[in-house]
Amino acid sequence: MQHKEIARELLPLIGGAENIISISHCTTRLRFNVRDEEKIDIAAIEKMESVQGTFFRYGLFQIIFGTGVVNKIYKEMIQYSDPAPFEEARREARPNMNVLTRFAKTLSDIFVPIIPAIVASGLLMGLISVLKEFSLGAYGGPLMKMLDIFSSSAFVILPVLIGFSAAKQFGANPFLGAVIGGILTHPDLLDPSMLGSQKPESIEVFGLEVPLIGYQGTVIPILLSVYMMSKIEKFLKRIVPSSLDLIVAPFITVMASGFAALFIMGPLSLMIAHFISDCLGFVYHFAGACAGFLFGGLYALLVLSGLHHSFYVIEASLLADPEYGVNFLLPIWSMANVAQGGAGLAVFLKTKNDGIRKIAIPASLTAFLGIVEPVMFGVNLKLVRPFIGASIGGALGGAYAVFTHVAANSYGLSGIPMISIILPLGTANLIHYLIAFAIAVISAFIATLCLGFKDEKE
């Protein structure tokens, strides 16, 4: 009943069902695409007891409720409202977005549904590492073999998962997108991680020699291939008679997209991915702690803009690149996230506003678990100076993480859960991560106390 009451109270404050184009949610936020933003009573919404903060992003009005709550409120809101179909929502929202915002939102919508699979794999890798570190399981035994299979599966079929999700976002058949992902990860294609020790076979097709290289664990090849596939499918649906659509359109789409993926998009995207990795590697090795300081301090601004979701592409490319094979960016982002929690704890200690105190502790703790929006939008950004204090903490923690070469073997996790993808790379890696964690939290806490803030809601 509590969630029903929240939904019933929230609906008129949004402007009623007729003002809602679509509703969606992520792990912490309920997101509304509305027809008239002026009809939203933001002040009244923020006074609701369960609301931890509100903001606009991607042309959407977003309300922070927190994990474990937002999905239940979403189910109730769907019953009380009558949102427009997905395609209508996309058409109406598009004029409100510039090209960069639309690009970032598209990447976010593609990757966010996949993150639970990546997180599960990362946690399993951490479990395997603990079992091996303390000799709790026979190395190479049946149990360890099964756990290895479980932990690596999401990365092996990552292009299949992305293909399905990307096709939905591009307005194409998601199952055909999954097929394109399957083509790029076919067992007859050499896993790119083996390129250092094995030479791929080549075949000649139409006078062209094609190396049989796979794209397991990669991101850019499947994104480009499915985007092209969506264009081919839409074109065919316009010219193929409806009576032949079920047979002709999928057949030609898969054939044309498959050849394009292996002949053009795959090799081209590998060049793009290597270029991006080499640029980041150059900055990482030669700028060192300065790069960590800069990236750690500015990452919170990327979260505000929503552009941080686009880094999943880069992080996955680093992991898939045989020259690197680790994610050295995620520890920097993690420092920026936990620093927000440190600043939130300082706010809790110093504020006299009961409403903010009530939010500050649980929101700060969720930041330490990798979910940063509640404390960032609900506490620190409202008071401004704590947000600056958190940026200082993120910069110092990020600088130490880069200086000591802290890295992860996955992505999607930050804060305390990130330990599971830090430990497999060695005990020293874990120790330096924990030191960087402490530096980020403590320095953000102290910086926020030193900067001070005014106790006000707006």
Short mmCIF file of C-alpha atoms in Angstrom, two decimals:
data_model
loop_
_atom_site.label_atom_id
_atom_site.label_comp_id
_atom_site.label_asym_id
_atom_site.label_seq_id
_atom_site.Cartn_x
_atom_site.Cartn_y
_atom_site.Cartn_z
CA MET A 1 0.00 0.00 0.00
CA GLN A 2 2.90 2.36 0.70
CA HIS A 3 4.05 2.27 -2.92
CA LYS A 4 0.49 2.67 -4.18
CA GLU A 5 0.09 5.76 -2.02
CA ILE A 6 3.35 7.22 -3.32
CA ALA A 7 2.25 6.66 -6.92
CA ARG A 8 -1.20 8.11 -6.25
CA GLU A 9 0.31 11.20 -4.59
CA LEU A 10 2.95 11.62 -7.29
CA LEU A 11 0.71 11.44 -10.36
CA PRO A 12 -1.00 14.86 -10.05
CA LEU A 13 2.32 16.49 -9.14
CA ILE A 14 3.74 15.31 -12.48
CA GLY A 15 0.82 16.98 -14.24
CA GLY A 16 -1.52 14.01 -14.45
CA ALA A 17 -1.59 11.03 -16.78
CA GLU A 18 -2.22 13.23 -19.80
CA ASN A 19 1.13 14.99 -19.26
CA ILE A 20 3.15 11.75 -19.27
CA ILE A 21 4.56 10.47 -22.56
CA SER A 22 6.52 7.58 -21.07
CA ILE A 23 7.86 6.25 -17.77
CA SER A 24 11.04 4.25 -17.21
CA HIS A 25 13.40 3.54 -14.34
CA CYS A 26 16.98 2.53 -13.54
CA THR A 27 18.41 1.24 -10.25
CA THR A 28 17.64 4.41 -8.29
CA ARG A 29 15.57 6.80 -10.44
CA LEU A 30 12.07 7.03 -11.87
CA ARG A 31 12.25 8.83 -15.23
CA PHE A 32 9.40 10.74 -16.86
CA ASN A 33 9.22 12.03 -20.39
CA VAL A 34 6.53 14.73 -20.18
CA ARG A 35 4.71 16.98 -22.62
CA ASP A 36 4.83 20.15 -20.50
CA GLU A 37 7.60 20.61 -17.91
CA GLU A 38 5.80 23.63 -16.46
CA LYS A 39 3.08 21.35 -15.07
CA ILE A 40 5.55 19.53 -12.80
CA ASP A 41 5.41 20.71 -9.17
CA ILE A 42 9.05 20.08 -8.30
CA ALA A 43 8.89 21.72 -4.87
CA ALA A 44 5.99 19.52 -3.78
CA ILE A 45 7.65 16.38 -5.15
CA GLU A 46 10.87 17.07 -3.23
CA LYS A 47 8.86 17.45 -0.03
CA MET A 48 7.58 13.87 -0.35
CA GLU A 49 9.11 11.74 2.39
CA SER A 50 10.37 8.98 0.07
CA VAL A 51 11.98 11.31 -2.48
CA GLN A 52 15.76 11.72 -2.21
CA GLY A 53 16.15 14.29 -4.98
CA THR A 54 15.06 15.38 -8.47
CA PHE A 55 16.77 16.63 -11.61
CA PHE A 56 16.40 16.92 -15.39
CA ARG A 57 18.61 14.95 -17.77
CA TYR A 58 18.24 13.94 -21.42
CA GLY A 59 15.03 15.97 -21.46
CA LEU A 60 13.60 13.62 -18.79
CA PHE A 61 12.40 14.55 -15.32
CA GLN A 62 14.06 12.11 -12.91
CA ILE A 63 13.12 11.38 -9.30
CA ILE A 64 15.55 9.55 -7.00
CA PHE A 65 13.86 6.97 -4.78
CA GLY A 66 16.74 4.56 -4.21
CA THR A 67 17.39 0.88 -4.89
CA GLY A 68 14.74 -1.69 -4.06
CA VAL A 69 12.03 0.99 -4.02
CA VAL A 70 12.01 2.62 -7.44
CA ASN A 71 10.99 -0.54 -9.31
CA LYS A 72 7.97 -1.03 -7.03
CA ILE A 73 6.83 2.56 -7.43
CA TYR A 74 7.32 2.22 -11.20
CA LYS A 75 4.89 -0.74 -11.31
CA GLU A 76 2.28 1.30 -9.46
CA MET A 77 2.80 4.39 -11.61
CA ILE A 78 2.22 2.35 -14.76
CA GLN A 79 -1.20 1.34 -13.41
CA TYR A 80 -2.21 4.90 -12.56
CA SER A 81 -0.98 6.46 -15.79
CA ASP A 82 -1.34 5.76 -19.49
CA PRO A 83 2.09 6.37 -21.04
CA ALA A 84 2.45 6.52 -24.80
CA PRO A 85 4.01 3.66 -26.72
CA PHE A 86 7.81 3.51 -26.91
CA GLU A 87 8.07 4.76 -30.51
CA GLU A 88 5.81 7.74 -29.81
CA ALA A 89 7.88 8.58 -26.76
CA ARG A 90 11.06 8.51 -28.81
CA ARG A 91 9.59 10.79 -31.48
CA GLU A 92 8.30 13.33 -28.98
CA ALA A 93 11.51 13.34 -26.92
CA ARG A 94 13.88 13.68 -29.86
CA PRO A 95 13.40 17.42 -30.53
CA ASN A 96 14.44 18.20 -26.93
CA MET A 97 17.88 16.63 -27.31
CA ASN A 98 21.02 17.76 -29.07
CA VAL A 99 23.22 15.26 -30.92
CA LEU A 100 25.66 14.69 -28.04
CA THR A 101 22.86 14.19 -25.51
CA ARG A 102 21.03 11.79 -27.80
CA PHE A 103 24.23 9.82 -28.38
CA ALA A 104 24.96 9.56 -24.65
CA LYS A 105 21.38 8.53 -23.90
CA THR A 106 21.44 5.86 -26.59
CA LEU A 107 24.63 4.33 -25.17
CA SER A 108 23.15 4.50 -21.69
CA ASP A 109 19.95 2.77 -22.77
CA ILE A 110 21.97 0.06 -24.51
CA PHE A 111 24.38 -0.70 -21.66
CA VAL A 112 22.37 -0.17 -18.47
CA PRO A 113 20.19 -3.30 -18.98
CA ILE A 114 23.36 -5.38 -19.51
CA ILE A 115 25.21 -4.16 -16.42
CA PRO A 116 23.61 -6.74 -14.01
CA ALA A 117 25.10 -9.55 -16.12
CA ILE A 118 28.53 -7.87 -16.04
CA VAL A 119 28.24 -7.26 -12.28
CA ALA A 120 27.33 -10.91 -11.65
CA SER A 121 30.36 -12.05 -13.67
CA GLY A 122 32.64 -9.64 -11.83
CA LEU A 123 31.46 -10.85 -8.44
CA LEU A 124 31.98 -14.45 -9.52
CA MET A 125 35.53 -13.59 -10.58
CA GLY A 126 36.08 -12.14 -7.11
CA LEU A 127 34.74 -15.31 -5.49
CA ILE A 128 37.08 -17.46 -7.59
CA SER A 129 40.00 -15.23 -6.64
CA VAL A 130 39.21 -15.57 -2.92
CA LEU A 131 38.92 -19.35 -3.21
CA LYS A 132 42.27 -19.54 -4.98
CA GLU A 133 43.99 -17.05 -2.66
CA PHE A 134 43.07 -19.00 0.47
CA SER A 135 43.25 -22.45 -1.15
CA LEU A 136 39.58 -23.11 -0.42
CA GLY A 137 39.04 -25.07 -3.61
CA ALA A 138 41.11 -27.43 -5.72
CA TYR A 139 42.56 -25.43 -8.61
CA GLY A 140 41.36 -27.05 -11.81
CA GLY A 141 38.80 -29.12 -9.91
CA PRO A 142 35.18 -29.56 -11.04
CA LEU A 143 33.81 -26.75 -8.85
CA MET A 144 36.44 -24.24 -9.94
CA LYS A 145 35.93 -25.25 -13.56
CA MET A 146 32.20 -24.59 -13.27
CA LEU A 147 32.76 -21.23 -11.58
CA ASP A 148 35.24 -20.23 -14.31
CA ILE A 149 32.58 -21.00 -16.92
CA PHE A 150 29.94 -19.02 -15.03
CA SER A 151 32.18 -15.97 -14.54
CA SER A 152 33.45 -15.71 -18.13
CA SER A 153 30.23 -16.43 -20.02
CA ALA A 154 28.90 -12.84 -19.95
CA PHE A 155 32.11 -11.55 -21.54
CA VAL A 156 32.26 -14.31 -24.15
CA ILE A 157 28.73 -13.54 -25.36
CA LEU A 158 28.91 -9.80 -24.68
CA PRO A 159 28.39 -8.93 -28.37
CA VAL A 160 25.23 -11.08 -28.35
CA LEU A 161 23.86 -9.20 -25.32
CA ILE A 162 24.80 -5.83 -26.80
CA GLY A 163 23.42 -6.85 -30.20
CA PHE A 164 20.02 -7.61 -28.67
CA SER A 165 19.93 -4.41 -26.59
CA ALA A 166 21.29 -2.17 -29.36
CA ALA A 167 18.80 -3.47 -31.93
CA LYS A 168 15.94 -2.53 -29.59
CA GLN A 169 17.30 1.00 -29.26
CA PHE A 170 17.88 1.35 -33.00
CA GLY A 171 14.31 0.22 -33.73
CA ALA A 172 15.34 -3.10 -35.32
CA ASN A 173 14.51 -6.73 -34.56
CA PRO A 174 16.45 -7.50 -31.34
CA PHE A 175 16.77 -11.19 -32.18
CA LEU A 176 18.48 -10.34 -35.45
CA GLY A 177 20.80 -8.10 -33.44
CA ALA A 178 21.62 -11.10 -31.25
CA VAL A 179 22.34 -13.15 -34.40
CA ILE A 180 24.86 -10.54 -35.56
CA GLY A 181 26.48 -10.79 -32.14
CA GLY A 182 26.58 -14.57 -32.57
CA ILE A 183 28.31 -14.18 -35.95
CA LEU A 184 31.01 -12.01 -34.37
CA THR A 185 31.60 -14.55 -31.58
CA HIS A 186 31.32 -17.77 -33.58
CA PRO A 187 33.59 -20.59 -32.29
CA ASP A 188 35.31 -20.82 -35.70
CA LEU A 189 36.68 -17.30 -35.18
CA LEU A 190 39.85 -16.92 -33.10
CA ASP A 191 39.28 -15.20 -29.76
CA PRO A 192 41.14 -11.83 -29.89
CA SER A 193 42.73 -12.55 -26.50
CA MET A 194 44.70 -15.37 -28.20
CA LEU A 195 46.26 -13.17 -30.90
CA GLY A 196 49.56 -12.95 -29.07
CA SER A 197 50.08 -16.72 -29.08
CA GLN A 198 48.14 -17.89 -32.15
CA LYS A 199 47.84 -16.73 -35.72
CA PRO A 200 44.30 -16.63 -37.14
CA GLU A 201 43.42 -18.59 -40.25
CA SER A 202 42.31 -16.71 -43.35
CA ILE A 203 39.74 -17.46 -46.03
CA GLU A 204 39.29 -15.95 -49.48
CA VAL A 205 35.82 -14.62 -50.32
CA PHE A 206 35.08 -12.82 -53.59
CA GLY A 207 38.80 -12.36 -54.11
CA LEU A 208 39.27 -10.79 -50.67
CA GLU A 209 41.27 -12.44 -47.89
CA VAL A 210 39.46 -12.32 -44.57
CA PRO A 211 41.24 -13.27 -41.31
CA LEU A 212 39.03 -15.40 -39.07
CA ILE A 213 39.30 -13.17 -35.99
CA GLY A 214 36.49 -13.15 -33.44
CA TYR A 215 35.19 -10.23 -31.42
CA GLN A 216 34.44 -11.86 -28.07
CA GLY A 217 34.28 -9.29 -25.28
CA THR A 218 34.37 -6.32 -27.68
CA VAL A 219 31.83 -3.53 -27.94
CA ILE A 220 32.48 -1.19 -30.88
CA PRO A 221 32.23 -3.89 -33.61
CA ILE A 222 28.75 -5.00 -32.56
CA LEU A 223 27.48 -1.45 -32.07
CA LEU A 224 28.51 -0.43 -35.60
CA SER A 225 27.32 -3.70 -37.12
CA VAL A 226 23.88 -3.58 -35.50
CA TYR A 227 23.47 0.07 -36.42
CA MET A 228 24.10 -0.85 -40.06
CA MET A 229 21.79 -3.87 -39.67
CA SER A 230 18.98 -1.62 -38.42
CA LYS A 231 19.33 0.59 -41.51
CA ILE A 232 19.29 -2.42 -43.84
CA GLU A 233 16.24 -3.93 -42.13
CA LYS A 234 14.26 -0.68 -42.20
CA PHE A 235 15.08 -0.19 -45.88
CA LEU A 236 13.95 -3.72 -46.74
CA LYS A 237 10.71 -3.33 -44.81
CA ARG A 238 9.88 -0.31 -46.96
CA ILE A 239 10.41 -2.08 -50.30
CA VAL A 240 9.57 -5.75 -49.62
CA PRO A 241 5.87 -6.72 -49.93
CA SER A 242 4.29 -7.55 -46.59
CA SER A 243 3.48 -11.08 -47.80
CA LEU A 244 7.22 -11.79 -48.21
CA ASP A 245 8.46 -9.72 -45.29
CA LEU A 246 8.89 -12.63 -42.86
CA ILE A 247 11.08 -14.57 -45.30
CA VAL A 248 12.93 -12.04 -47.41
CA ALA A 249 13.73 -9.22 -44.97
CA PRO A 250 15.43 -11.31 -42.21
CA PHE A 251 17.34 -13.41 -44.78
CA ILE A 252 18.82 -10.45 -46.65
CA THR A 253 19.36 -8.50 -43.43
CA VAL A 254 21.43 -11.24 -41.80
CA MET A 255 23.37 -11.99 -45.00
CA ALA A 256 24.21 -8.37 -45.76
CA SER A 257 24.89 -7.42 -42.13
CA GLY A 258 27.00 -10.52 -41.51
CA PHE A 259 29.28 -9.79 -44.49
CA ALA A 260 29.49 -6.13 -43.49
CA ALA A 261 30.33 -7.07 -39.89
CA LEU A 262 33.20 -9.39 -40.80
CA PHE A 263 34.52 -7.52 -43.86
CA ILE A 264 34.11 -3.86 -42.87
CA MET A 265 32.77 -3.05 -39.40
CA GLY A 266 34.88 -5.57 -37.48
CA PRO A 267 38.31 -4.57 -38.83
CA LEU A 268 37.39 -0.86 -38.86
CA SER A 269 36.14 -0.90 -35.29
CA LEU A 270 39.25 -2.76 -34.09
CA MET A 271 41.33 0.06 -35.52
CA ILE A 272 39.13 2.60 -33.71
CA ALA A 273 39.31 0.64 -30.45
CA HIS A 274 43.11 0.29 -30.65
CA PHE A 275 43.46 4.01 -31.35
CA ILE A 276 41.31 4.92 -28.33
CA SER A 277 43.17 2.44 -26.11
CA ASP A 278 46.58 3.71 -27.24
CA CYS A 279 45.57 7.34 -26.61
CA LEU A 280 44.35 6.51 -23.12
CA GLY A 281 47.38 4.33 -22.48
CA PHE A 282 49.68 7.18 -23.50
CA VAL A 283 47.93 9.61 -21.14
CA TYR A 284 47.83 7.01 -18.35
CA HIS A 285 51.55 6.22 -18.53
CA PHE A 286 52.97 9.67 -19.25
CA ALA A 287 50.58 11.96 -17.35
CA GLY A 288 50.38 9.51 -14.45
CA ALA A 289 48.99 10.88 -11.21
CA CYS A 290 48.11 14.18 -12.90
CA ALA A 291 45.71 12.32 -15.20
CA GLY A 292 44.17 10.53 -12.22
CA PHE A 293 43.81 13.84 -10.38
CA LEU A 294 42.10 15.48 -13.36
CA PHE A 295 39.81 12.57 -14.26
CA GLY A 296 38.91 11.84 -10.63
CA GLY A 297 38.04 15.47 -9.99
CA LEU A 298 35.95 15.95 -13.13
CA TYR A 299 34.15 12.61 -13.21
CA ALA A 300 31.26 13.92 -11.09
CA LEU A 301 30.54 16.48 -13.82
CA LEU A 302 30.29 13.65 -16.33
CA VAL A 303 27.77 11.92 -14.06
CA LEU A 304 25.73 15.13 -14.00
CA SER A 305 25.65 15.22 -17.78
CA GLY A 306 25.02 11.49 -18.13
CA LEU A 307 28.05 11.07 -20.38
CA HIS A 308 29.66 8.64 -17.92
CA HIS A 309 27.63 5.77 -19.40
CA SER A 310 29.51 6.18 -22.67
CA PHE A 311 32.71 5.07 -20.89
CA TYR A 312 31.44 1.49 -20.80
CA VAL A 313 32.43 1.30 -24.46
CA ILE A 314 35.98 2.45 -23.72
CA GLU A 315 36.38 0.24 -20.64
CA ALA A 316 35.22 -2.85 -22.55
CA SER A 317 37.65 -1.97 -25.36
CA LEU A 318 40.54 -1.81 -22.89
CA LEU A 319 39.65 -5.24 -21.51
CA ALA A 320 39.38 -6.73 -24.99
CA ASP A 321 42.64 -5.20 -26.22
CA PRO A 322 45.45 -7.82 -25.89
CA GLU A 323 47.98 -5.03 -25.28
CA TYR A 324 46.19 -3.88 -22.11
CA GLY A 325 43.65 -6.47 -20.95
CA VAL A 326 42.76 -4.54 -17.78
CA ASN A 327 40.52 -1.64 -16.89
CA PHE A 328 42.62 1.18 -15.45
CA LEU A 329 39.83 3.78 -15.74
CA LEU A 330 37.28 2.24 -13.38
CA PRO A 331 39.38 2.69 -10.19
CA ILE A 332 39.46 6.44 -10.95
CA TRP A 333 35.68 6.56 -11.36
CA SER A 334 35.31 4.56 -8.15
CA MET A 335 37.32 7.13 -6.21
CA ALA A 336 35.05 9.89 -7.49
CA ASN A 337 31.97 7.92 -6.42
CA VAL A 338 33.09 7.05 -2.88
CA ALA A 339 34.28 10.63 -2.39
CA GLN A 340 30.65 11.71 -2.81
CA GLY A 341 29.86 9.43 0.13
CA GLY A 342 32.62 11.00 2.22
CA ALA A 343 31.23 14.46 1.53
CA GLY A 344 27.73 13.22 2.41
CA LEU A 345 28.97 12.01 5.81
CA ALA A 346 30.43 15.47 6.47
CA VAL A 347 27.06 17.01 5.62
CA PHE A 348 25.35 14.64 8.06
CA LEU A 349 27.77 15.66 10.79
CA LYS A 350 27.43 19.41 10.24
CA THR A 351 23.91 20.10 8.96
CA LYS A 352 21.04 21.14 11.21
CA ASN A 353 18.43 20.41 8.58
CA ASP A 354 16.57 17.27 9.69
CA GLY A 355 15.41 16.51 6.15
CA ILE A 356 18.96 16.45 4.79
CA ARG A 357 20.28 14.51 7.80
CA LYS A 358 17.68 11.84 7.17
CA ILE A 359 18.85 11.38 3.58
CA ALA A 360 22.61 11.86 4.10
CA ILE A 361 23.50 8.63 5.94
CA PRO A 362 21.72 6.05 3.74
CA ALA A 363 22.66 7.97 0.59
CA SER A 364 26.34 8.08 1.62
CA LEU A 365 26.37 4.36 2.38
CA THR A 366 24.91 3.56 -1.04
CA ALA A 367 27.72 5.64 -2.59
CA PHE A 368 30.22 3.32 -0.92
CA LEU A 369 28.36 0.47 -2.61
CA GLY A 370 28.72 2.11 -6.02
CA ILE A 371 25.34 3.88 -6.35
CA VAL A 372 26.14 7.56 -6.28
CA GLU A 373 23.02 9.40 -7.50
CA PRO A 374 21.16 9.64 -4.14
CA VAL A 375 23.96 11.42 -2.28
CA MET A 376 25.10 13.44 -5.29
CA PHE A 377 21.72 14.82 -6.33
CA GLY A 378 19.89 14.54 -3.03
CA VAL A 379 22.56 16.09 -0.77
CA ASN A 380 25.86 17.36 -2.18
CA LEU A 381 24.70 19.12 -5.33
CA LYS A 382 21.89 20.92 -3.49
CA LEU A 383 24.39 22.40 -1.05
CA VAL A 384 27.04 23.01 -3.78
CA ARG A 385 30.16 23.13 -1.59
CA PRO A 386 29.95 19.45 -0.53
CA PHE A 387 29.92 18.64 -4.24
CA ILE A 388 33.18 20.58 -4.61
CA GLY A 389 34.58 18.79 -1.56
CA ALA A 390 33.70 15.45 -3.13
CA SER A 391 35.47 16.47 -6.35
CA ILE A 392 38.62 17.24 -4.34
CA GLY A 393 38.44 13.81 -2.71
CA GLY A 394 37.88 12.12 -6.06
CA ALA A 395 40.88 13.94 -7.52
CA LEU A 396 43.24 12.91 -4.72
CA GLY A 397 42.01 9.33 -4.63
CA GLY A 398 42.20 9.09 -8.43
CA ALA A 399 45.75 10.45 -8.41
CA TYR A 400 46.90 7.77 -5.96
CA ALA A 401 45.10 5.01 -7.88
CA VAL A 402 46.88 5.94 -11.11
CA PHE A 403 50.23 6.50 -9.37
CA THR A 404 50.12 2.94 -7.97
CA HIS A 405 48.67 1.46 -11.21
CA VAL A 406 45.48 0.11 -9.65
CA ALA A 407 43.43 -1.79 -12.25
CA ALA A 408 40.34 -4.00 -12.50
CA ASN A 409 39.51 -7.03 -14.64
CA SER A 410 35.91 -6.02 -15.38
CA TYR A 411 33.60 -3.00 -15.28
CA GLY A 412 30.20 -2.07 -13.88
CA LEU A 413 31.25 -2.14 -10.21
CA SER A 414 32.68 0.58 -7.99
CA GLY A 415 33.12 1.24 -4.29
CA ILE A 416 33.24 -1.75 -1.93
CA PRO A 417 31.83 -4.32 -4.43
CA MET A 418 34.67 -3.41 -6.77
CA ILE A 419 37.03 -5.32 -4.49
CA SER A 420 35.82 -8.47 -6.25
CA ILE A 421 37.30 -7.32 -9.59
CA ILE A 422 40.41 -5.77 -7.99
CA LEU A 423 41.57 -8.80 -5.99
CA PRO A 424 42.09 -11.14 -8.99
CA LEU A 425 44.94 -8.87 -10.15
CA GLY A 426 46.92 -9.36 -6.95
CA THR A 427 47.05 -8.52 -3.26
CA ALA A 428 49.17 -5.41 -3.85
CA ASN A 429 46.55 -4.17 -6.29
CA LEU A 430 43.87 -4.59 -3.60
CA ILE A 431 45.94 -2.85 -0.89
CA HIS A 432 46.57 0.19 -3.08
CA TYR A 433 42.88 0.30 -4.03
CA LEU A 434 41.87 0.35 -0.35
CA ILE A 435 44.40 3.11 0.37
CA ALA A 436 43.07 5.16 -2.54
CA PHE A 437 39.53 4.49 -1.25
CA ALA A 438 40.48 5.85 2.18
CA ILE A 439 42.22 8.89 0.68
CA ALA A 440 39.17 9.75 -1.42
CA VAL A 441 36.66 9.41 1.43
CA ILE A 442 38.70 11.10 4.15
CA SER A 443 39.90 13.99 1.97
CA ALA A 444 36.34 14.61 0.71
CA PHE A 445 35.09 14.55 4.30
CA ILE A 446 37.73 17.04 5.48
CA ALA A 447 37.40 19.28 2.40
CA THR A 448 33.63 19.51 2.91
CA LEU A 449 34.04 20.44 6.58
CA CYS A 450 36.63 23.07 5.67
CA LEU A 451 34.59 24.57 2.83
CA GLY A 452 31.41 24.62 4.89
CA PHE A 453 27.93 25.11 3.41
CA LYS A 454 24.69 26.94 3.99
CA ASP A 455 21.79 24.90 5.33
CA GLU A 456 19.25 25.51 2.61
CA LYS A 457 17.12 23.33 0.38
CA GLU A 458 17.56 25.26 -2.87
#
